[in-house]
Amino acid sequence: MPKIVLREPNASSCDLEEDSGRYAYIVVARKEDFHVMRKQTRLLFVALLSISQVPCLAQQAPPYPEPDSRYKVDILEVVGHPDDEIMFTAYVAKLIEQQHKRVAVVYTTRGNSGGNAAGPEQSNALADIREMEARHSLGSYGITNAWFLNGSDTPGGDVLKSLERWGHGKALDEVVRLVRITRPEIIVTWLPNYVVGENHDDHQAAGVLATEAFDLAGNPLAFPEQVEAPRNRLSISNYGEGLRPWQPKKIYYVSDTTHFDFFKGNGPEYPTNDVSPSRKVPYSRVAADAWSHYKTQNDFTDAQLKEFTEMPVRFIFGKSLVGGTVTSDVFEGITPAPIAYIRARGYEPLPAGLTVELGGPWSFYSEFWRAHNVEQLAKLYAPEAQVAPGDTLWVPLLIRNDTASTKEVTLHANLPQGWSQNPESGVYTVAAHEWYAIQLTVTPSAAHRDTWQNLTWDGQSGGQKLAPVTLRVRVAGNGLPQ
């Protein structure tokens, strides 16, 4: 038997009950008639017993769709510049061809700074050209999806400078968004640490953003506007981006350092001499062909290119949320099923005390690694830097006084013979629960060209010696301001 429902004009819903079945509706033309007809409900009920049941004709909302599957990837590369991905192209090309893995790339800059070996274009014009070079290079071995952020190419050795220039929060917002769009199982990025030979702050900043995004993309409270469902996704002028939180499962790091001793035992390594079944050449050749599209940056000699592309692809293990060992295959433990968000440790204050330490990026990294559960990176190698003969090296020191009283700290530098420092050793007063930043400029001796030298600073306060600070320095240039 149908349920009789009197409807006023312009009624907006069917007011369905879960188990009510079918309904018969009478919609009156005038509001005053509605009150009259309410009194005649019993008569209406009898009259309608013979009427066929009429289904509710209210429009049903379409089901909420699944995420766009076109952009789901196995690996998301997060790098600094167009051409950075050549570091692991031989490995990735094999994954794409033989295992049918899907890979996408995020470039945090468009490469608007630097030289141009192909023509006079610079600045934004160079960036436009380098973006197109990257797309052709990626396409040569099967990558079709790449995103370019608007960070300015910032040559130098201080990661905090790049993050400042890019707008750290804005850049992180964009990387988290792209992790949620691509839903990678694995993120591959630059090592977030200063290392001699590479030490480009854009590389390190890309690694910082990728690590932060790894830990934030699965958290619905991180950039919540991204995961807000749009009110009407088929209309215009919506708000809410309609993404889903996503927790990647593993993160690995790479570096183009000039010394590779610290890679051993700290991540998987892959040869580049396996032969591509379709091309009939080693994957090192595939990488070299991909590099050939970067004509603006193509300043390698044939010998250098051969060495660069034929060396093994080495990864530094970051962390895994699905088990496995440090040196096991990148895809060990990876299954198609998503995993739940796993919160990183986050910032934790250091134990109370009086200390002297390296400041600037070194201080940042020591806290960053702990906060993101990749503290093993601190054990890869001792703090190091690089300076060309005749140049000066910026060395920031930080005195932390996490005690209840003001302290006077005397610092003394122990430098190699012929080196100088400005300002020289001094006495610093640091209030309780405060810190004091010291900016030093160190000039090397030309006699130490192409050598490693140790610089040490000793501190004491109230007759108590503080733990010394040591920085290992390579006296050689690499074309970047330090």
CSV table of C-alpha atoms in Angstrom, one decimal:
chain,number,residue,atom,x,y,z
A,1,MET,CA,0.0,0.0,0.0
A,2,PRO,CA,1.5,3.4,-0.9
A,3,LYS,CA,2.2,6.0,1.7
A,4,ILE,CA,0.3,9.2,1.0
A,5,VAL,CA,2.4,12.4,1.4
A,6,LEU,CA,0.9,15.8,0.9
A,7,ARG,CA,3.5,18.2,-0.6
A,8,GLU,CA,3.4,22.0,-0.5
A,9,PRO,CA,4.3,23.9,-3.6
A,10,ASN,CA,8.2,24.1,-4.1
A,11,ALA,CA,8.8,21.3,-1.7
A,12,SER,CA,12.5,20.4,-2.1
A,13,SER,CA,12.9,16.8,-1.1
A,14,CYS,CA,11.2,13.4,-1.0
A,15,ASP,CA,11.7,13.0,2.7
A,16,LEU,CA,12.2,9.3,2.2
A,17,GLU,CA,12.4,6.9,5.0
A,18,GLU,CA,14.8,4.0,4.8
A,19,ASP,CA,12.2,1.2,4.6
A,20,SER,CA,9.2,3.1,3.3
A,21,GLY,CA,9.3,1.6,-0.2
A,22,ARG,CA,7.1,3.5,-2.6
A,23,TYR,CA,5.2,6.7,-2.2
A,24,ALA,CA,2.1,8.4,-3.7
A,25,TYR,CA,2.4,12.2,-3.8
A,26,ILE,CA,-0.2,14.9,-4.2
A,27,VAL,CA,1.3,18.3,-4.8
A,28,VAL,CA,-1.3,21.0,-4.4
A,29,ALA,CA,-1.2,24.1,-6.6
A,30,ARG,CA,-2.0,26.7,-3.9
A,31,LYS,CA,-0.8,26.9,-0.4
A,32,GLU,CA,-4.3,27.6,1.0
A,33,ASP,CA,-5.6,24.4,-0.6
A,34,PHE,CA,-3.0,22.4,1.4
A,35,HIS,CA,-4.7,23.1,4.7
A,36,VAL,CA,-8.1,22.1,3.3
A,37,MET,CA,-6.8,18.9,1.9
A,38,ARG,CA,-5.2,18.0,5.2
A,39,LYS,CA,-8.7,17.7,6.7
A,40,GLN,CA,-9.7,15.3,3.9
A,41,THR,CA,-6.7,12.9,4.3
A,42,ARG,CA,-8.9,9.9,5.2
A,43,LEU,CA,-11.0,10.3,2.1
A,44,LEU,CA,-7.9,10.8,0.0
A,45,PHE,CA,-6.4,7.6,1.4
A,46,VAL,CA,-9.4,5.6,0.4
A,47,ALA,CA,-9.4,7.2,-3.1
A,48,LEU,CA,-5.8,6.5,-3.6
A,49,LEU,CA,-5.8,2.8,-2.8
A,50,SER,CA,-6.3,2.0,-6.4
A,51,ILE,CA,-3.6,4.4,-7.7
A,52,SER,CA,-0.4,2.7,-8.9
A,53,GLN,CA,2.6,3.3,-6.7
A,54,VAL,CA,4.7,6.2,-8.0
A,55,PRO,CA,8.5,6.2,-7.4
A,56,CYS,CA,10.2,9.3,-5.9
A,57,LEU,CA,11.4,11.3,-8.8
A,58,ALA,CA,13.9,13.4,-6.8
A,59,GLN,CA,17.3,13.6,-8.5
A,60,GLN,CA,19.9,11.4,-7.0
A,61,ALA,CA,23.5,12.7,-6.6
A,62,PRO,CA,26.0,10.8,-8.7
A,63,PRO,CA,28.3,8.6,-6.7
A,64,TYR,CA,31.5,10.3,-5.5
A,65,PRO,CA,34.3,9.2,-7.9
A,66,GLU,CA,37.5,7.4,-7.1
A,67,PRO,CA,40.8,9.4,-7.6
A,68,ASP,CA,41.9,10.0,-11.2
A,69,SER,CA,43.8,6.8,-12.1
A,70,ARG,CA,45.7,8.4,-15.0
A,71,TYR,CA,48.2,9.9,-12.6
A,72,LYS,CA,48.8,7.1,-10.1
A,73,VAL,CA,52.5,6.2,-10.1
A,74,ASP,CA,54.8,3.7,-8.4
A,75,ILE,CA,57.7,6.2,-8.1
A,76,LEU,CA,57.6,10.0,-7.7
A,77,GLU,CA,60.9,11.7,-8.3
A,78,VAL,CA,61.2,15.1,-6.5
A,79,VAL,CA,64.3,16.9,-7.8
A,80,GLY,CA,65.6,20.5,-8.1
A,81,HIS,CA,66.3,21.2,-11.8
A,82,PRO,CA,65.5,19.9,-15.2
A,83,ASP,CA,68.3,17.3,-15.8
A,84,ASP,CA,68.6,16.2,-12.1
A,85,GLU,CA,66.7,13.0,-12.8
A,86,ILE,CA,69.5,11.7,-15.1
A,87,MET,CA,71.2,10.5,-11.8
A,88,PHE,CA,68.9,7.5,-11.8
A,89,THR,CA,67.5,7.4,-15.4
A,90,ALA,CA,69.2,4.1,-16.2
A,91,TYR,CA,67.5,2.4,-13.3
A,92,VAL,CA,64.1,4.0,-13.9
A,93,ALA,CA,64.2,3.2,-17.7
A,94,LYS,CA,64.6,-0.4,-16.9
A,95,LEU,CA,61.7,-0.3,-14.4
A,96,ILE,CA,59.4,1.3,-17.0
A,97,GLU,CA,60.4,-1.1,-19.8
A,98,GLN,CA,60.7,-4.4,-18.0
A,99,GLN,CA,58.4,-4.1,-15.0
A,100,HIS,CA,55.9,-1.6,-16.5
A,101,LYS,CA,56.3,0.7,-13.5
A,102,ARG,CA,54.7,4.2,-13.7
A,103,VAL,CA,57.0,7.1,-12.8
A,104,ALA,CA,56.4,10.9,-12.6
A,105,VAL,CA,58.7,13.8,-11.8
A,106,VAL,CA,58.3,17.0,-9.8
A,107,TYR,CA,60.9,19.7,-10.5
A,108,THR,CA,61.0,22.3,-7.8
A,109,THR,CA,62.5,24.9,-10.2
A,110,ARG,CA,62.5,25.4,-14.0
A,111,GLY,CA,66.2,26.0,-14.1
A,112,ASN,CA,66.1,29.8,-14.7
A,113,SER,CA,69.7,30.4,-13.6
A,114,GLY,CA,73.0,29.2,-14.9
A,115,GLY,CA,74.8,28.8,-18.1
A,116,ASN,CA,73.4,28.0,-21.6
A,117,ALA,CA,75.6,26.0,-23.9
A,118,ALA,CA,73.0,26.1,-26.7
A,119,GLY,CA,72.2,29.8,-27.1
A,120,PRO,CA,71.9,33.2,-25.6
A,121,GLU,CA,68.6,32.7,-23.7
A,122,GLN,CA,68.7,33.4,-20.0
A,123,SER,CA,66.3,33.8,-17.0
A,124,ASN,CA,62.7,33.0,-17.8
A,125,ALA,CA,63.5,32.3,-21.4
A,126,LEU,CA,66.1,29.7,-20.4
A,127,ALA,CA,63.5,28.2,-18.0
A,128,ASP,CA,61.0,27.7,-20.8
A,129,ILE,CA,63.6,26.0,-22.9
A,130,ARG,CA,64.9,23.8,-20.1
A,131,GLU,CA,61.3,22.7,-19.3
A,132,MET,CA,60.8,21.6,-22.9
A,133,GLU,CA,64.2,19.8,-22.8
A,134,ALA,CA,63.1,17.9,-19.8
A,135,ARG,CA,59.8,16.8,-21.4
A,136,HIS,CA,61.7,15.5,-24.4
A,137,SER,CA,64.3,13.8,-22.3
A,138,LEU,CA,61.7,12.1,-20.1
A,139,GLY,CA,59.6,11.0,-23.1
A,140,SER,CA,62.6,9.3,-24.6
A,141,TYR,CA,62.3,6.5,-22.0
A,142,GLY,CA,58.7,6.5,-21.2
A,143,ILE,CA,57.8,9.2,-18.6
A,144,THR,CA,54.9,11.4,-19.7
A,145,ASN,CA,53.9,13.2,-16.5
A,146,ALA,CA,56.1,16.0,-15.1
A,147,TRP,CA,55.3,19.0,-13.0
A,148,PHE,CA,57.4,22.2,-12.7
A,149,LEU,CA,57.1,24.4,-9.7
A,150,ASN,CA,58.0,28.1,-9.7
A,151,GLY,CA,61.0,28.0,-7.3
A,152,SER,CA,63.8,30.2,-8.4
A,153,ASP,CA,67.1,28.4,-9.3
A,154,THR,CA,69.3,29.4,-6.4
A,155,PRO,CA,72.9,28.3,-6.8
A,156,GLY,CA,74.8,28.0,-3.5
A,157,GLY,CA,75.4,25.7,-0.6
A,158,ASP,CA,72.8,26.8,2.0
A,159,VAL,CA,69.5,24.9,1.9
A,160,LEU,CA,67.7,27.6,4.0
A,161,LYS,CA,68.5,30.1,1.3
A,162,SER,CA,66.6,28.1,-1.4
A,163,LEU,CA,63.6,27.5,1.0
A,164,GLU,CA,63.5,31.2,1.7
A,165,ARG,CA,63.6,32.1,-2.0
A,166,TRP,CA,60.9,29.6,-2.9
A,167,GLY,CA,58.6,30.4,-0.1
A,168,HIS,CA,58.9,27.2,2.0
A,169,GLY,CA,55.2,26.9,2.9
A,170,LYS,CA,53.9,27.6,-0.6
A,171,ALA,CA,56.4,25.1,-2.1
A,172,LEU,CA,55.5,22.4,0.4
A,173,ASP,CA,51.8,23.0,-0.3
A,174,GLU,CA,52.5,22.2,-4.0
A,175,VAL,CA,54.6,19.1,-3.3
A,176,VAL,CA,52.0,17.7,-0.9
A,177,ARG,CA,49.3,18.3,-3.5
A,178,LEU,CA,51.3,16.4,-6.2
A,179,VAL,CA,51.9,13.5,-3.8
A,180,ARG,CA,48.1,13.3,-3.3
A,181,ILE,CA,47.5,13.5,-7.0
A,182,THR,CA,50.1,10.9,-8.0
A,183,ARG,CA,49.7,8.6,-4.9
A,184,PRO,CA,53.3,7.2,-5.2
A,185,GLU,CA,54.4,4.0,-3.4
A,186,ILE,CA,57.9,5.3,-3.3
A,187,ILE,CA,59.5,8.8,-3.3
A,188,VAL,CA,63.0,9.3,-4.7
A,189,THR,CA,64.7,12.6,-4.0
A,190,TRP,CA,68.0,14.4,-3.3
A,191,LEU,CA,69.8,13.8,0.0
A,192,PRO,CA,68.9,16.5,2.5
A,193,ASN,CA,72.4,17.2,3.7
A,194,TYR,CA,75.4,19.3,2.7
A,195,VAL,CA,77.9,17.0,0.9
A,196,VAL,CA,81.1,17.9,-0.9
A,197,GLY,CA,80.8,17.7,-4.7
A,198,GLU,CA,77.1,18.3,-4.8
A,199,ASN,CA,76.1,20.8,-2.1
A,200,HIS,CA,73.6,22.6,-4.3
A,201,ASP,CA,71.1,24.1,-2.0
A,202,ASP,CA,68.2,23.5,-4.6
A,203,HIS,CA,69.0,19.8,-4.5
A,204,GLN,CA,68.9,19.7,-0.7
A,205,ALA,CA,65.8,21.9,-0.6
A,206,ALA,CA,64.0,19.4,-2.9
A,207,GLY,CA,65.0,16.6,-0.5
A,208,VAL,CA,63.6,18.6,2.4
A,209,LEU,CA,60.3,19.2,0.7
A,210,ALA,CA,59.9,15.6,-0.4
A,211,THR,CA,60.6,14.3,3.1
A,212,GLU,CA,58.2,16.7,4.6
A,213,ALA,CA,55.5,15.8,2.0
A,214,PHE,CA,56.1,12.1,2.7
A,215,ASP,CA,55.1,12.8,6.3
A,216,LEU,CA,52.3,15.2,5.6
A,217,ALA,CA,50.4,13.9,2.6
A,218,GLY,CA,48.6,11.3,4.6
A,219,ASN,CA,47.5,13.7,7.3
A,220,PRO,CA,44.1,15.3,6.5
A,221,LEU,CA,44.9,18.2,8.7
A,222,ALA,CA,47.9,19.2,6.6
A,223,PHE,CA,46.6,21.6,3.9
A,224,PRO,CA,43.0,20.5,4.6
A,225,GLU,CA,41.6,22.5,1.7
A,226,GLN,CA,43.2,20.0,-0.6
A,227,VAL,CA,41.2,17.1,0.8
A,228,GLU,CA,37.9,19.0,1.2
A,229,ALA,CA,35.2,17.5,-1.1
A,230,PRO,CA,33.8,20.1,-3.6
A,231,ARG,CA,30.2,21.0,-3.0
A,232,ASN,CA,29.3,20.3,-6.7
A,233,ARG,CA,32.2,18.9,-8.6
A,234,LEU,CA,30.3,19.2,-12.0
A,235,SER,CA,29.8,22.9,-11.6
A,236,ILE,CA,32.1,25.9,-11.7
A,237,SER,CA,33.3,28.2,-8.9
A,238,ASN,CA,33.8,25.3,-6.4
A,239,TYR,CA,36.0,25.3,-3.4
A,240,GLY,CA,37.8,22.2,-2.1
A,241,GLU,CA,40.2,20.3,-4.2
A,242,GLY,CA,38.7,16.9,-3.9
A,243,LEU,CA,42.0,15.0,-3.2
A,244,ARG,CA,42.4,12.1,-0.7
A,245,PRO,CA,45.1,11.8,1.9
A,246,TRP,CA,47.9,9.5,0.8
A,247,GLN,CA,50.7,7.9,2.7
A,248,PRO,CA,53.7,6.9,0.6
A,249,LYS,CA,55.5,3.7,1.8
A,250,LYS,CA,59.2,4.4,1.2
A,251,ILE,CA,61.6,7.2,0.6
A,252,TYR,CA,65.1,7.0,-0.9
A,253,TYR,CA,67.8,9.6,-1.4
A,254,VAL,CA,70.5,10.2,-4.1
A,255,SER,CA,73.6,12.4,-4.3
A,256,ASP,CA,76.1,13.3,-7.0
A,257,THR,CA,78.9,13.7,-4.4
A,258,THR,CA,82.5,13.3,-5.5
A,259,HIS,CA,83.1,10.6,-2.9
A,260,PHE,CA,80.9,7.5,-2.6
A,261,ASP,CA,82.3,5.8,0.4
A,262,PHE,CA,79.3,6.5,2.6
A,263,PHE,CA,76.9,4.8,0.2
A,264,LYS,CA,78.2,1.3,0.9
A,265,GLY,CA,75.7,-0.6,3.1
A,266,ASN,CA,73.3,2.3,3.4
A,267,GLY,CA,71.0,1.5,0.4
A,268,PRO,CA,70.5,-0.6,-2.6
A,269,GLU,CA,72.7,-0.3,-5.7
A,270,TYR,CA,71.8,-1.1,-9.3
A,271,PRO,CA,74.1,-1.7,-12.3
A,272,THR,CA,73.5,0.2,-15.5
A,273,ASN,CA,74.9,-2.3,-18.0
A,274,ASP,CA,71.8,-4.4,-18.3
A,275,VAL,CA,70.6,-4.4,-21.9
A,276,SER,CA,67.3,-2.9,-23.0
A,277,PRO,CA,65.3,-5.7,-24.8
A,278,SER,CA,63.7,-3.2,-27.2
A,279,ARG,CA,66.7,-0.9,-27.9
A,280,LYS,CA,69.4,-3.5,-27.8
A,281,VAL,CA,71.8,-1.2,-25.9
A,282,PRO,CA,72.7,-1.0,-22.2
A,283,TYR,CA,70.5,1.3,-20.0
A,284,SER,CA,73.5,3.5,-19.5
A,285,ARG,CA,73.2,4.3,-23.2
A,286,VAL,CA,69.5,5.0,-22.7
A,287,ALA,CA,70.5,7.5,-19.9
A,288,ALA,CA,73.1,9.1,-22.2
A,289,ASP,CA,70.5,9.5,-24.9
A,290,ALA,CA,68.2,11.1,-22.4
A,291,TRP,CA,70.9,13.5,-21.4
A,292,SER,CA,71.5,14.5,-25.0
A,293,HIS,CA,68.2,16.4,-25.0
A,294,TYR,CA,69.6,18.9,-22.4
A,295,LYS,CA,71.6,20.8,-24.9
A,296,THR,CA,71.6,24.0,-22.8
A,297,GLN,CA,73.5,22.0,-20.1
A,298,ASN,CA,75.4,19.6,-22.3
A,299,ASP,CA,78.9,20.5,-21.2
A,300,PHE,CA,80.1,17.0,-20.4
A,301,THR,CA,83.0,15.6,-22.4
A,302,ASP,CA,82.5,12.1,-23.9
A,303,ALA,CA,84.6,10.6,-21.2
A,304,GLN,CA,82.8,12.4,-18.4
A,305,LEU,CA,79.4,11.4,-19.8
A,306,LYS,CA,80.5,7.8,-20.1
A,307,GLU,CA,81.7,7.7,-16.5
A,308,PHE,CA,78.5,9.5,-15.3
A,309,THR,CA,76.0,7.2,-17.0
A,310,GLU,CA,77.9,3.9,-16.5
A,311,MET,CA,78.4,4.2,-12.8
A,312,PRO,CA,76.0,2.2,-10.7
A,313,VAL,CA,72.8,3.9,-9.5
A,314,ARG,CA,73.2,4.2,-5.8
A,315,PHE,CA,70.4,5.0,-3.3
A,316,ILE,CA,70.6,6.0,0.3
A,317,PHE,CA,67.8,4.4,2.4
A,318,GLY,CA,65.5,7.0,4.0
A,319,LYS,CA,62.7,5.1,5.7
A,320,SER,CA,60.1,2.3,5.0
A,321,LEU,CA,56.7,2.0,6.5
A,322,VAL,CA,56.3,-1.5,5.1
A,323,GLY,CA,59.4,-3.3,6.4
A,324,GLY,CA,62.4,-4.6,4.5
A,325,THR,CA,66.1,-4.0,5.0
A,326,VAL,CA,68.3,-1.0,4.3
A,327,THR,CA,69.9,-2.6,1.2
A,328,SER,CA,67.0,-4.7,-0.1
A,329,ASP,CA,65.3,-4.0,-3.4
A,330,VAL,CA,63.5,-0.7,-3.5
A,331,PHE,CA,60.2,-2.4,-4.1
A,332,GLU,CA,60.5,-5.0,-1.3
A,333,GLY,CA,57.4,-5.0,0.8
A,334,ILE,CA,55.4,-2.8,-1.7
A,335,THR,CA,51.9,-4.0,-2.4
A,336,PRO,CA,49.0,-2.3,-4.2
A,337,ALA,CA,46.9,-1.8,-1.0
A,338,PRO,CA,47.1,1.7,0.5
A,339,ILE,CA,48.4,2.0,4.1
A,340,ALA,CA,47.2,4.2,6.9
A,341,TYR,CA,48.8,7.5,7.8
A,342,ILE,CA,51.8,7.1,10.1
A,343,ARG,CA,52.8,10.1,12.1
A,344,ALA,CA,56.5,11.2,12.1
A,345,ARG,CA,58.1,12.0,15.4
A,346,GLY,CA,58.1,15.7,14.9
A,347,TYR,CA,60.2,18.3,16.6
A,348,GLU,CA,61.5,17.5,20.1
A,349,PRO,CA,63.6,20.0,22.1
A,350,LEU,CA,67.2,18.9,22.8
A,351,PRO,CA,68.2,18.0,26.3
A,352,ALA,CA,69.1,20.9,28.6
A,353,GLY,CA,72.7,22.0,28.7
A,354,LEU,CA,75.3,24.4,27.3
A,355,THR,CA,76.7,23.5,23.8
A,356,VAL,CA,78.5,24.9,20.8
A,357,GLU,CA,77.6,23.5,17.4
A,358,LEU,CA,77.6,24.2,13.7
A,359,GLY,CA,74.7,26.6,12.9
A,360,GLY,CA,72.8,27.4,9.7
A,361,PRO,CA,72.0,24.4,7.6
A,362,TRP,CA,73.9,21.9,9.8
A,363,SER,CA,71.9,22.8,12.8
A,364,PHE,CA,68.7,22.6,10.8
A,365,TYR,CA,69.5,19.2,9.4
A,366,SER,CA,70.3,17.7,12.9
A,367,GLU,CA,66.8,18.7,14.1
A,368,PHE,CA,65.1,17.9,10.7
A,369,TRP,CA,66.4,14.3,10.6
A,370,ARG,CA,65.2,13.5,14.1
A,371,ALA,CA,61.8,15.1,13.4
A,372,HIS,CA,61.3,13.0,10.3
A,373,ASN,CA,62.6,9.6,11.6
A,374,VAL,CA,65.6,9.6,9.3
A,375,GLU,CA,68.2,10.3,12.0
A,376,GLN,CA,70.5,7.6,10.5
A,377,LEU,CA,71.5,10.2,7.9
A,378,ALA,CA,73.6,11.9,10.6
A,379,LYS,CA,75.8,8.8,10.7
A,380,LEU,CA,76.7,8.8,7.0
A,381,TYR,CA,79.6,11.2,7.3
A,382,ALA,CA,80.9,13.9,9.5
A,383,PRO,CA,79.9,17.5,8.7
A,384,GLU,CA,81.8,18.8,5.6
A,385,ALA,CA,82.1,21.7,3.3
A,386,GLN,CA,84.0,22.9,0.2
A,387,VAL,CA,85.9,26.1,-0.6
A,388,ALA,CA,88.0,27.1,-3.6
A,389,PRO,CA,91.5,28.4,-3.0
A,390,GLY,CA,91.3,32.2,-2.8
A,391,ASP,CA,87.6,32.2,-1.8
A,392,THR,CA,86.2,32.5,1.7
A,393,LEU,CA,84.0,29.9,3.4
A,394,TRP,CA,81.0,31.0,5.6
A,395,VAL,CA,80.9,29.0,8.8
A,396,PRO,CA,78.0,29.6,11.2
A,397,LEU,CA,78.3,28.6,14.8
A,398,LEU,CA,75.6,28.4,17.4
A,399,ILE,CA,75.9,28.6,21.2
A,400,ARG,CA,72.9,27.1,22.9
A,401,ASN,CA,72.3,27.9,26.6
A,402,ASP,CA,69.5,25.6,27.7
A,403,THR,CA,70.3,26.2,31.4
A,404,ALA,CA,68.7,28.4,34.1
A,405,SER,CA,71.4,31.0,34.2
A,406,THR,CA,73.4,33.4,31.9
A,407,LYS,CA,76.6,31.9,30.6
A,408,GLU,CA,79.9,33.4,29.3
A,409,VAL,CA,81.4,31.3,26.6
A,410,THR,CA,85.0,31.7,25.2
A,411,LEU,CA,85.6,30.3,21.7
A,412,HIS,CA,89.0,29.5,20.2
A,413,ALA,CA,89.6,28.3,16.6
A,414,ASN,CA,92.1,25.6,15.7
A,415,LEU,CA,92.8,26.2,12.0
A,416,PRO,CA,95.3,24.6,9.6
A,417,GLN,CA,98.5,26.6,9.2
A,418,GLY,CA,98.1,29.5,6.9
A,419,TRP,CA,94.3,29.8,7.3
A,420,SER,CA,92.6,32.8,8.8
A,421,GLN,CA,89.2,33.6,10.4
A,422,ASN,CA,87.1,36.7,10.8
A,423,PRO,CA,86.2,37.6,13.5
A,424,GLU,CA,88.8,35.9,15.5
A,425,SER,CA,88.1,34.0,18.7
A,426,GLY,CA,86.0,35.9,21.3
A,427,VAL,CA,83.9,35.8,24.4
A,428,TYR,CA,80.1,35.6,24.1
A,429,THR,CA,77.4,36.2,26.7
A,430,VAL,CA,74.3,34.0,26.3
A,431,ALA,CA,71.2,34.5,28.4
A,432,ALA,CA,69.4,31.5,30.0
A,433,HIS,CA,67.3,29.4,27.6
A,434,GLU,CA,68.7,31.5,24.6
A,435,TRP,CA,71.0,30.9,21.8
A,436,TYR,CA,73.7,33.1,20.2
A,437,ALA,CA,74.5,32.9,16.4
A,438,ILE,CA,78.1,33.6,15.3
A,439,GLN,CA,78.9,34.2,11.6
A,440,LEU,CA,82.5,33.3,10.7
A,441,THR,CA,84.4,33.9,7.5
A,442,VAL,CA,87.2,31.4,7.0
A,443,THR,CA,90.0,31.9,4.3
A,444,PRO,CA,92.0,28.8,3.3
A,445,SER,CA,95.7,28.6,2.5
A,446,ALA,CA,96.5,28.1,-1.2
A,447,ALA,CA,99.1,25.6,-0.1
A,448,HIS,CA,96.3,23.2,0.8
A,449,ARG,CA,94.7,23.1,-2.7
A,450,ASP,CA,93.0,19.7,-3.5
A,451,THR,CA,93.3,18.4,0.1
A,452,TRP,CA,91.0,17.8,3.0
A,453,GLN,CA,91.5,19.9,6.1
A,454,ASN,CA,89.9,19.8,9.6
A,455,LEU,CA,88.7,23.0,11.3
A,456,THR,CA,87.9,22.8,15.0
A,457,TRP,CA,86.5,25.3,17.5
A,458,ASP,CA,86.9,24.8,21.2
A,459,GLY,CA,84.6,26.4,23.8
A,460,GLN,CA,84.8,26.8,27.6
A,461,SER,CA,82.6,28.4,30.2
A,462,GLY,CA,83.3,28.9,33.9
A,463,GLY,CA,86.3,26.6,33.7
A,464,GLN,CA,84.3,23.9,32.0
A,465,LYS,CA,85.3,22.6,28.5
A,466,LEU,CA,82.5,22.2,26.0
A,467,ALA,CA,82.5,19.5,23.3
A,468,PRO,CA,84.5,20.8,20.3
A,469,VAL,CA,83.0,21.4,16.9
A,470,THR,CA,84.8,20.0,13.8
A,471,LEU,CA,84.2,20.8,10.1
A,472,ARG,CA,85.9,18.8,7.4
A,473,VAL,CA,86.7,21.0,4.4
A,474,ARG,CA,87.7,20.2,0.9
A,475,VAL,CA,89.9,22.9,-0.7
A,476,ALA,CA,88.6,22.8,-4.2
A,477,GLY,CA,86.1,24.7,-6.3
A,478,ASN,CA,82.9,23.3,-7.8
A,479,GLY,CA,81.5,26.4,-9.6
A,480,LEU,CA,78.9,27.2,-6.8
A,481,PRO,CA,79.1,30.0,-4.3
A,482,GLN,CA,79.6,28.5,-0.8
